[in-house]
Coordinates of C-alpha atoms in Angstrom, one line a residue:
G1220 CA 47.5 7.0 100.3
A1221 CA 44.1 7.3 101.9
D1222 CA 41.7 10.1 100.7
I1223 CA 40.4 10.6 104.2
I1224 CA 42.6 10.2 107.3
I1225 CA 41.6 10.1 111.0
P1226 CA 43.9 11.4 113.7
L1227 CA 44.9 9.3 116.7
D1228 CA 42.3 9.2 119.4
E1229 CA 41.3 7.2 122.5
L1230 CA 38.3 4.9 122.7
P1231 CA 37.2 4.4 126.3
P1232 CA 34.6 1.7 127.0
Y1233 CA 31.0 2.4 127.6
H1234 CA 31.0 1.8 131.3
V1235 CA 33.5 4.4 132.6
T1236 CA 33.1 7.2 135.1
R1237 CA 32.3 10.7 133.8
D1238 CA 35.6 11.9 135.2
R1239 CA 37.5 9.2 133.2
L1240 CA 35.5 10.0 130.1
E1241 CA 36.2 13.7 130.4
K1242 CA 39.9 13.1 130.7
S1243 CA 39.8 10.9 127.7
V1244 CA 38.0 13.5 125.6
Q1245 CA 40.6 16.1 126.6
L1246 CA 43.4 13.7 125.7
S1247 CA 41.9 12.9 122.3
H1248 CA 41.5 16.7 121.7
R1249 CA 45.2 17.2 122.4
W1250 CA 46.2 14.4 120.1
M1251 CA 44.0 15.6 117.3
A1252 CA 45.3 19.1 117.5
R1253 CA 48.8 17.9 117.2
S1254 CA 47.9 15.6 114.3
L1255 CA 46.2 18.4 112.5
R1256 CA 49.2 20.7 112.9
E1257 CA 51.5 18.0 111.4
H1258 CA 49.0 17.3 108.6
L1259 CA 48.7 20.9 107.6
S1260 CA 52.5 21.0 107.0
N1261 CA 52.1 18.4 104.2
V1262 CA 48.4 18.0 103.2
N1263 CA 49.3 15.7 100.3
D1264 CA 45.8 15.8 98.8
Q1265 CA 44.3 14.1 101.9
A1266 CA 41.4 15.2 104.0
M1267 CA 41.7 14.9 107.8
Y1268 CA 38.5 14.5 109.8
A1269 CA 38.2 15.4 113.5
V1270 CA 36.6 12.8 115.8
V1271 CA 33.8 14.0 118.1
H1272 CA 34.0 12.2 121.5
G1273 CA 32.1 12.2 124.7
G1274 CA 30.2 8.9 124.9
V1275 CA 26.5 9.5 125.4
D1276 CA 27.2 12.5 127.6
R1277 CA 25.4 15.4 126.0
E1278 CA 27.6 18.1 127.6
L1279 CA 30.9 16.4 126.7
R1280 CA 29.8 15.7 123.1
T1281 CA 28.7 19.3 122.8
R1282 CA 32.0 20.6 124.1
S1283 CA 33.8 18.3 121.8
V1284 CA 31.9 19.6 118.7
E1285 CA 32.5 23.2 119.7
Y1286 CA 36.3 22.7 120.2
L1287 CA 36.9 20.6 117.1
S1288 CA 34.7 22.9 114.9
S1289 CA 37.0 25.8 115.8
L1290 CA 39.9 23.9 114.1
P1291 CA 40.4 23.7 110.3
F1292 CA 39.6 20.0 109.9
D1293 CA 38.1 19.0 106.5
G1294 CA 35.3 17.0 108.0
M1295 CA 33.8 15.7 111.3
A1296 CA 33.6 12.1 112.4
V1297 CA 31.5 10.8 115.2
G1298 CA 33.5 8.2 117.3
G1299 CA 34.0 6.9 120.8
S1300 CA 31.3 4.9 122.6
L1301 CA 28.0 5.3 120.7
G1302 CA 25.8 3.7 123.3
K1303 CA 24.9 0.3 124.7
D1304 CA 22.6 -0.5 121.8
R1305 CA 21.3 0.8 118.5
Q1306 CA 18.5 2.8 120.1
E1307 CA 20.8 4.6 122.5
M1308 CA 23.0 5.4 119.5
L1309 CA 20.1 6.8 117.5
D1310 CA 18.9 8.9 120.5
M1311 CA 22.4 10.4 120.8
L1312 CA 22.7 11.1 117.1
S1313 CA 19.3 12.7 116.9
W1314 CA 20.6 15.7 119.0
L1315 CA 24.3 15.5 118.1
M1316 CA 24.1 15.6 114.3
P1317 CA 22.4 19.1 114.2
L1318 CA 25.4 20.4 116.2
L1319 CA 27.9 19.5 113.5
P1320 CA 29.0 22.1 111.0
R1321 CA 26.7 22.1 108.0
N1322 CA 29.5 23.1 105.6
K1323 CA 31.6 20.1 106.2
P1324 CA 31.0 16.4 105.5
N1325 CA 30.5 14.0 108.4
H1326 CA 31.3 10.3 109.0
L1327 CA 30.0 7.8 111.5
L1328 CA 32.9 5.6 112.7
G1329 CA 32.4 1.8 113.0
I1330 CA 28.7 1.6 112.3
A1331 CA 27.5 0.3 108.9
D1332 CA 25.3 -2.8 109.3
P1333 CA 22.3 -2.5 107.0
E1334 CA 19.8 -1.7 109.7
S1335 CA 21.9 1.1 111.2
C1336 CA 22.6 2.5 107.7
A1337 CA 18.9 2.9 107.0
S1338 CA 18.4 4.5 110.5
V1339 CA 21.3 7.0 110.6
V1340 CA 21.1 8.4 107.1
P1341 CA 17.8 10.2 107.9
L1342 CA 19.5 11.7 110.9
G1343 CA 22.1 13.5 108.6
V1344 CA 25.0 11.0 108.5
D1345 CA 26.9 11.4 105.2
T1346 CA 29.2 8.3 105.3
M1347 CA 30.0 5.4 107.6
D1348 CA 32.3 2.4 107.8
S1349 CA 32.1 -1.0 109.3
C1350 CA 33.6 -4.5 109.0
N1351 CA 30.1 -6.0 109.6
P1352 CA 29.1 -6.8 106.1
T1353 CA 32.2 -8.8 105.3
R1354 CA 32.5 -10.3 108.8
V1355 CA 29.0 -11.8 108.7
A1356 CA 29.8 -13.0 105.1
R1357 CA 32.8 -15.0 106.3
H1358 CA 30.4 -16.7 108.8
G1359 CA 28.0 -17.6 106.1
T1360 CA 25.4 -14.8 106.2
L1361 CA 24.5 -13.3 102.8
L1362 CA 22.7 -9.9 102.9
T1363 CA 19.8 -9.8 100.4
T1364 CA 16.8 -7.5 99.7
Q1365 CA 14.6 -10.3 101.1
G1366 CA 16.5 -10.6 104.3
D1367 CA 19.5 -12.5 105.6
V1368 CA 20.4 -15.8 103.9
R1369 CA 22.2 -18.4 106.1
I1370 CA 23.8 -20.1 103.1
S1371 CA 25.0 -23.2 105.0
A1372 CA 21.4 -24.3 105.7
T1373 CA 20.4 -27.5 104.0
K1374 CA 17.6 -25.9 102.1
Y1375 CA 20.1 -24.1 99.8
Q1376 CA 21.8 -27.3 98.8
N1377 CA 19.9 -27.5 95.5
D1378 CA 18.8 -23.9 95.2
H1379 CA 20.2 -22.9 91.8
T1380 CA 18.7 -19.5 91.8
P1381 CA 20.7 -16.3 92.0
I1382 CA 21.7 -15.1 95.5
D1383 CA 19.4 -12.1 95.1
P1384 CA 17.5 -11.7 91.8
H1385 CA 16.6 -8.2 92.6
M1386 CA 20.1 -6.6 92.5
E1387 CA 23.4 -7.0 90.7
S1388 CA 25.8 -9.4 92.4
I1389 CA 28.3 -12.1 91.8
P1390 CA 27.3 -14.6 89.0
Y1391 CA 26.9 -17.7 91.2
T1392 CA 24.0 -19.5 92.7
R1393 CA 23.0 -20.1 96.2
A1394 CA 23.7 -23.8 95.7
Y1395 CA 27.3 -23.1 94.7
L1396 CA 27.9 -20.9 97.7
H1397 CA 26.4 -23.5 99.9
H1398 CA 28.7 -26.1 98.5
L1399 CA 31.8 -23.9 99.0
F1400 CA 30.9 -23.3 102.6
K1401 CA 30.2 -27.0 103.3
Q1402 CA 33.5 -27.9 101.8
N1403 CA 35.3 -25.2 103.8
E1404 CA 36.7 -23.7 100.6
P1405 CA 38.5 -20.4 101.1
L1406 CA 36.8 -19.1 98.0
A1407 CA 33.5 -19.2 99.9
L1408 CA 34.7 -16.4 102.2
T1409 CA 35.8 -14.2 99.2
L1410 CA 32.6 -14.7 97.2
A1411 CA 30.3 -14.1 100.2
S1412 CA 32.2 -11.0 101.1
L1413 CA 32.0 -9.7 97.5
H1414 CA 28.2 -10.3 97.4
N1415 CA 27.7 -8.4 100.7
I1416 CA 29.7 -5.5 99.3
Y1417 CA 27.4 -5.5 96.3
Y1418 CA 24.4 -5.5 98.6
M1419 CA 25.8 -2.5 100.6
N1420 CA 26.3 -0.6 97.4
H1421 CA 22.8 -1.4 96.4
L1422 CA 21.5 -0.2 99.8
M1423 CA 23.3 3.1 99.6
R1424 CA 22.1 3.7 96.1
E1425 CA 18.6 3.2 97.3
L1426 CA 19.1 5.6 100.2
R1427 CA 20.7 8.2 97.9
G1428 CA 17.7 7.9 95.6
R1429 CA 15.3 8.5 98.5
I1430 CA 17.3 11.6 99.4
L1431 CA 17.0 12.9 95.8
R1432 CA 13.3 12.2 95.8
D1433 CA 12.9 14.1 99.1
E1434 CA 11.7 11.0 100.8
I1435 CA 14.4 11.4 103.5

């Protein structure tokens, strides 16, 4: 089974009233407490993380952290609505992350595009998840250290260079990936997704290195 599991919670949309948001937080808290009690009866070598809720409301987020920190969860995830855009999310994380327990790992739910990864790690985020890298791959966008490559563009038709010469990746050229996408070959989606996973691993290695060098 999974190494880390997340209890059932509710994800209200961004534009809800504060009363509705508060009721949602309370509902998620009840569900998480019940999930934790069941989990503790058969841990099965799995870690269960709590999910901090409250939208961008500082008081509700703080109350959520305080309540969930009082329970024996193995880690803390940040979920729910994280703001209307990246800047609002970063503003929220800048005051929320210091409130989380320092002795437990944390996880940011549903946010892991390259730009966000580079922005949230300095704020104290340990891990994160997102379908973004493989989703954009299936639509023909390859992530590289020089920026995004729209592999279906005509200029890559005869580009027999590696997808990204500055990092380890799949052993195929830009021209080959271009051909696969133009022919609507299912293999194109697989190879593009694999490349973007290679890129995300490269990005996270770079961020870990910066942490170890005290640059973050």
